[in-house]
XYZ file of C-alpha atoms in Angstrom:
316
model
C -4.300 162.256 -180.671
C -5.934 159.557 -178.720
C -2.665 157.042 -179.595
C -0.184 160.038 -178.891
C -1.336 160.481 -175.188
C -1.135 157.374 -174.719
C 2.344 156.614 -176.468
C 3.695 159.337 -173.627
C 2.026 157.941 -170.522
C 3.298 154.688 -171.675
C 6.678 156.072 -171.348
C 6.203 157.522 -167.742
C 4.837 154.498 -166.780
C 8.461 152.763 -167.575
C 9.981 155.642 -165.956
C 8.240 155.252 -162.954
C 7.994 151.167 -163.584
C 11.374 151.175 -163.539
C 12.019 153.362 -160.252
C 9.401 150.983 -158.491
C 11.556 148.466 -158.901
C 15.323 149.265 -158.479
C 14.082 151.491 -155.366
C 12.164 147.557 -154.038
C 15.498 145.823 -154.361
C 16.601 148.522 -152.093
C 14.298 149.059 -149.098
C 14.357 145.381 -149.223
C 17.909 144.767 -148.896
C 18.914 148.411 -146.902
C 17.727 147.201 -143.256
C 19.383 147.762 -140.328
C 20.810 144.322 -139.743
C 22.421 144.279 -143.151
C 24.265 147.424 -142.457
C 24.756 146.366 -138.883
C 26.957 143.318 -140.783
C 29.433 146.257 -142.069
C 29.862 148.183 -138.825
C 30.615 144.645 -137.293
C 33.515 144.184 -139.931
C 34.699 147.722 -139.600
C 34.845 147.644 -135.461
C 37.156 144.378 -136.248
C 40.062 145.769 -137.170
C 41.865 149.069 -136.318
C 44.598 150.019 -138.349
C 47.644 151.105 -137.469
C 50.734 152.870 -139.237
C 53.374 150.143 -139.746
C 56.939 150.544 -138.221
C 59.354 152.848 -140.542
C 62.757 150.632 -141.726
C 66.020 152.510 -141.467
C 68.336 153.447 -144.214
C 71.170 155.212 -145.249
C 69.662 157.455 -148.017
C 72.879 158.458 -149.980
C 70.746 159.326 -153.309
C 72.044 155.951 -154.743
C 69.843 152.878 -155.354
C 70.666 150.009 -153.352
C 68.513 146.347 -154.008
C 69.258 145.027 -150.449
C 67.949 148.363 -149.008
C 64.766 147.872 -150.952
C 61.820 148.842 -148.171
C 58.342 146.968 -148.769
C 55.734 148.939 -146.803
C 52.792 146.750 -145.259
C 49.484 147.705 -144.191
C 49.832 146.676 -140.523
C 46.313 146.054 -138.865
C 45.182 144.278 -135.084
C 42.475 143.135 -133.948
C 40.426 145.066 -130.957
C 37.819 144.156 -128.439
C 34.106 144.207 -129.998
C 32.766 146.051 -126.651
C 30.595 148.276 -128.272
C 28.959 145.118 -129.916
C 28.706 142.782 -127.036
C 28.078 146.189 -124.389
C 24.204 146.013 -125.071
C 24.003 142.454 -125.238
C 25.567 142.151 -121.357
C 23.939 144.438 -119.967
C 20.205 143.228 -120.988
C 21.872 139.096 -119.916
C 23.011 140.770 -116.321
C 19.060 141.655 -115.902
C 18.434 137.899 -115.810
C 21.479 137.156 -113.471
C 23.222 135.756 -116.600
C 26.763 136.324 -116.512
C 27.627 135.067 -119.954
C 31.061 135.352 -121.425
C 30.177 136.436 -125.015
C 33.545 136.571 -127.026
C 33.800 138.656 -129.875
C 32.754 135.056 -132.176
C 29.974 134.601 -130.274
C 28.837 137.807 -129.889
C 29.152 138.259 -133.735
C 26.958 135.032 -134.293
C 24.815 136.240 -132.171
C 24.055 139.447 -133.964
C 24.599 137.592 -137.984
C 21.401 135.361 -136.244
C 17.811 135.925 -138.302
C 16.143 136.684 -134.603
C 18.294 139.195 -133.510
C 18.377 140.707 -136.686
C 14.660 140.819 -136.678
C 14.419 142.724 -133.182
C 17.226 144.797 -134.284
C 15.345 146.332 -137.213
C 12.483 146.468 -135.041
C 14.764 148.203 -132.481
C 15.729 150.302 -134.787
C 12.258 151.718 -136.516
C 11.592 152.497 -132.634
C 14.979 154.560 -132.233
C 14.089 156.193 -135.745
C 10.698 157.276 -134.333
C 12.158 158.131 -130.845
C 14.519 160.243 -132.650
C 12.836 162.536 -134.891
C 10.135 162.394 -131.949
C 6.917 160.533 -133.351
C 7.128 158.521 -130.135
C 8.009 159.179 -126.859
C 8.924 155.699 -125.510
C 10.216 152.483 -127.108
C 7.460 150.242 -128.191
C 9.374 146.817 -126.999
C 7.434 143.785 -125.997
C 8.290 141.129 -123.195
C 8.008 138.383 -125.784
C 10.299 139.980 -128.453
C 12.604 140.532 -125.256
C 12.278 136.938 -124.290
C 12.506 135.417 -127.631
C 15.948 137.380 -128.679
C 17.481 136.244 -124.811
C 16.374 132.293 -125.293
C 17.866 132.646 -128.711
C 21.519 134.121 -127.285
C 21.771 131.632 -124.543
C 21.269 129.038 -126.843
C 23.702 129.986 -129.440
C 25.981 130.602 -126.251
C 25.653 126.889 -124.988
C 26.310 125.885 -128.570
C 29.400 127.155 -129.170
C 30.954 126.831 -125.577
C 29.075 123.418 -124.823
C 28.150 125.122 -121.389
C 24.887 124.332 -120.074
C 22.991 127.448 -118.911
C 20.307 126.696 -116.242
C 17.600 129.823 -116.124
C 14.183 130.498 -115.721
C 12.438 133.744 -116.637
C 9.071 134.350 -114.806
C 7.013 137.295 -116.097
C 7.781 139.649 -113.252
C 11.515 139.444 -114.066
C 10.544 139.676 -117.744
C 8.605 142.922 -117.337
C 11.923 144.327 -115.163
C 14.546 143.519 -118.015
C 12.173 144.855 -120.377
C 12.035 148.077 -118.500
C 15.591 148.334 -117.967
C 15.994 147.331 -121.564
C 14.110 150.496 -123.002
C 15.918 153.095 -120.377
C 19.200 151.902 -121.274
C 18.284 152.283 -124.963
C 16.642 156.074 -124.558
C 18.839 156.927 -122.416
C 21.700 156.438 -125.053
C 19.506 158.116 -127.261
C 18.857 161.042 -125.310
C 22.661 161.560 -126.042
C 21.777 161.332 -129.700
C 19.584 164.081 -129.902
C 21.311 166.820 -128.406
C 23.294 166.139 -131.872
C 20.635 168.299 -134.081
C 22.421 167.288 -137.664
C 22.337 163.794 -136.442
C 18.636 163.654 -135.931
C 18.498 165.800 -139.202
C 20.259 163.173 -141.264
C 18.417 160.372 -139.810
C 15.216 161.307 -140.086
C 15.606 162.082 -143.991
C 17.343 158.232 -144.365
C 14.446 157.046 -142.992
C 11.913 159.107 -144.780
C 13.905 158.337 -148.260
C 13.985 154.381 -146.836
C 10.088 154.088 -146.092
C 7.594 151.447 -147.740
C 5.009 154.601 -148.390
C 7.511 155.837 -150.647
C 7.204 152.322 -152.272
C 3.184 152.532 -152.293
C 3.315 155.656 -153.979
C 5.203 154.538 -156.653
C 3.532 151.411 -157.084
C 0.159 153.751 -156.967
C 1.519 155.873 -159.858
C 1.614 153.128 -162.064
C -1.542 151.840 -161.629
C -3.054 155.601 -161.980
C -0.942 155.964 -165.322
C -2.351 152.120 -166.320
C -6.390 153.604 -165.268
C -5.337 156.810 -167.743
C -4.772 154.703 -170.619
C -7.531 152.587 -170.180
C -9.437 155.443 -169.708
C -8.582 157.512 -172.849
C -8.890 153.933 -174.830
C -11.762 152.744 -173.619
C -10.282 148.763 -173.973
C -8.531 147.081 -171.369
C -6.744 145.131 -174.430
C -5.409 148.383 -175.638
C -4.217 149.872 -172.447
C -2.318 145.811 -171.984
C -0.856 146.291 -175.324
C 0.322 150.238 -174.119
C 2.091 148.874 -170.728
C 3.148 146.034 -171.704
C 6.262 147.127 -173.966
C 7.071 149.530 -170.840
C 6.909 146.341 -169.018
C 9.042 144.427 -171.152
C 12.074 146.755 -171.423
C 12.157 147.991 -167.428
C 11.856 144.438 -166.146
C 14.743 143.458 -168.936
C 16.935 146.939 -167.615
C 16.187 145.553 -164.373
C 17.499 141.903 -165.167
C 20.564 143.144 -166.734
C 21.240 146.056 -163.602
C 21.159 142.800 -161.381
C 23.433 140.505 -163.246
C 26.140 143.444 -164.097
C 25.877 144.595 -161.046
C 26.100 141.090 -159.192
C 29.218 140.073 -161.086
C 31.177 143.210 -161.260
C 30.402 143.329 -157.037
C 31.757 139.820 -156.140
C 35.085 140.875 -157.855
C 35.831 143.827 -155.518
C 37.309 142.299 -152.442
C 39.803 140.325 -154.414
C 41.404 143.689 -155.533
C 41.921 144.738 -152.299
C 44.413 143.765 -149.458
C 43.255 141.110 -146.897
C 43.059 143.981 -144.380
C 39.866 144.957 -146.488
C 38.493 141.911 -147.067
C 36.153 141.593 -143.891
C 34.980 144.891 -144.546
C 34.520 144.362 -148.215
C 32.342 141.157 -147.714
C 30.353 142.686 -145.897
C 29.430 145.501 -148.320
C 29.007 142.882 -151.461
C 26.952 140.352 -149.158
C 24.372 143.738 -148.719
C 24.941 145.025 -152.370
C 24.733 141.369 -153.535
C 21.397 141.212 -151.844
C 20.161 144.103 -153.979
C 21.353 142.637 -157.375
C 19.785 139.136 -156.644
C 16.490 140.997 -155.947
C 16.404 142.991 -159.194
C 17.458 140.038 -160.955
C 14.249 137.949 -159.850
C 11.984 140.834 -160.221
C 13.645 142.113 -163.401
C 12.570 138.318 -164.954
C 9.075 138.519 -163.171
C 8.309 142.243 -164.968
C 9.486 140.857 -167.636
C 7.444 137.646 -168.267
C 4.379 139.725 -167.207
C 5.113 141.990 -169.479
C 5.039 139.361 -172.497
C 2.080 137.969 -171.138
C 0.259 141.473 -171.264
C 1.930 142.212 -174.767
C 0.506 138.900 -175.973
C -2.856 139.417 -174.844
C -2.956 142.785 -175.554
C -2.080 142.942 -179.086
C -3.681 139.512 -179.800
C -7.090 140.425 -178.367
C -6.912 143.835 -179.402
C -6.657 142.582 -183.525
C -9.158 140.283 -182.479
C -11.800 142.775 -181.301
C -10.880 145.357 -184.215
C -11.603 142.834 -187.049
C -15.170 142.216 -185.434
């Protein structure tokens, strides 16, 4: 009876071994800034219908009147993208002329990725109403404009003479969190919108992560606890360990190579867009990969002692 129970929990702890770690490769990779990258690619392009070709359609076939139909696409200003960007640089009498290149760089940079997803855990909370104001600091404000004017001089080789003192600072900053809530005031009147984002977030939060990670080590204290050996309850998780982190390899791999083949069977209109997606994706897959191998190796490590110990201990 005592080997049955613990045959099941084994199995519920790669079940939920298994979730713990496909759902890590996700909240790790899902952030804001990565799926800031796709919008980016999307707002590059607008598509348009291509012209129509006149013929004389006479219900005959004729080669030379053969019509090839393209998929006709133009670039468009990036305002949206370099709107929020201006308007904080204006604060500091900076009247920068971020192109849609720079302005991209700007945003694919690690720092203003960083206050991005830190913008955007605020806006979550603002949102569904956890907070009433932006929690934004000078330095974080500071840090993100030093880094644009740099990248700015850069790539135009223009040399940008400012200084910041901490009463200007503490102005931008203020500006900087009215202009945000007040485009998210706008946001909530949309109830579904608010709706929707508040269960992303909840279904993208690291307590969801702890929990998991918490029933495993409860289903791990069971076992040992119905055994009575630590060796035992090693020997029980670690063939659970062995196959998710090995699932979890193989997910990553698969997934990694089938990914990287998509945006060559596209059209080049696509392929912007389509980068974008893998390079998040792609981000997932390498995750699960390392992890997958990590599981794994403990998971021969705690089959090894287990059993080994555990033969060991019964022949005494």
């Amino acid at each position: 009876m005592k080997k049955f129970f613990s045959i099941l929990l084994s199995i519920f702890v790669f079940v939920f071994l298994l979730i713990t770690l496909l759902y890590n490769a996700v909240i790790k990779n899902l952030s804001v800034s990565a799926i800031s990258d796709i919008i980016i690619k999307t707002l590059e392009t607008d598509f348009v219908q291509a012209p129509e070709i006149p013929y004389d359609d006479s219900g005959l076939f004729y080669p030379e009147n053969k019509i090839l139909k393209n998929a006709a696409y133009e670039n468009v200003d990036n305002e949206v993208l370099s709107n929020f960007a201006s308007e904080i640089l204006e604060n500091y009498n900076l009247d920068l002329n971020l192109s849609d290149e720079i302005t991209r760089k700007i945003l694919d940079d690690s720092v203003s990725k960083k206050f991005l997803n830190h913008l955007a855990n605020e806006a979550g909370d603002y949102l569904t109403g956890k907070t009433e104001k932006l929690d934004l600091s000078a330095s974080e404000l500071k840090n993100l404009i030093d880094n644009t004017v740099s990248i700015y001089e850069k790539e135009t080789g223009e040399k940008i003479d400012y200084e910041l003192s901490e009463q200007d600072l503490e102005l931008a900053l203020d500006y900087t969190i009215d202009f945000v809530q007040s485009g998210l005031e706008e946001l909530k009147e949309d109830d579904n919108l608010v709706k929707y984002f508040n269960i992303i977030k909840k279904i993208l939060s690291p307590v969801n992560l702890i929990i998991l990670i918490g029933i495993v080590v409860i289903l791990f204290l069971i076992i040992f606890a119905i055994n009575l050996n630590i060796f035992s309850a090693f020997a029980y998780v670690s063939v659970p360990s062995i196959i998710a982190g090995l699932l979890t390899f193989i997910s990553g791999i698969l997934g990694n190579f089938i990914f990287d083949k998509i945006p060559s069977l596209f059209g080049p209109e696509y392929v912007d867009f389509l980068t974008a997606v893998v390079k998040m994706m792609s981000g997932i897959f390498k995750t699960c990969t390392w992890t997958g191998i990590v599981t794994f190796v403990i998971g021969i490590v705690l089959c090894i002692t287990g059993f080994s110990l555990k033969k060991k201990l019964s022949a005494r």
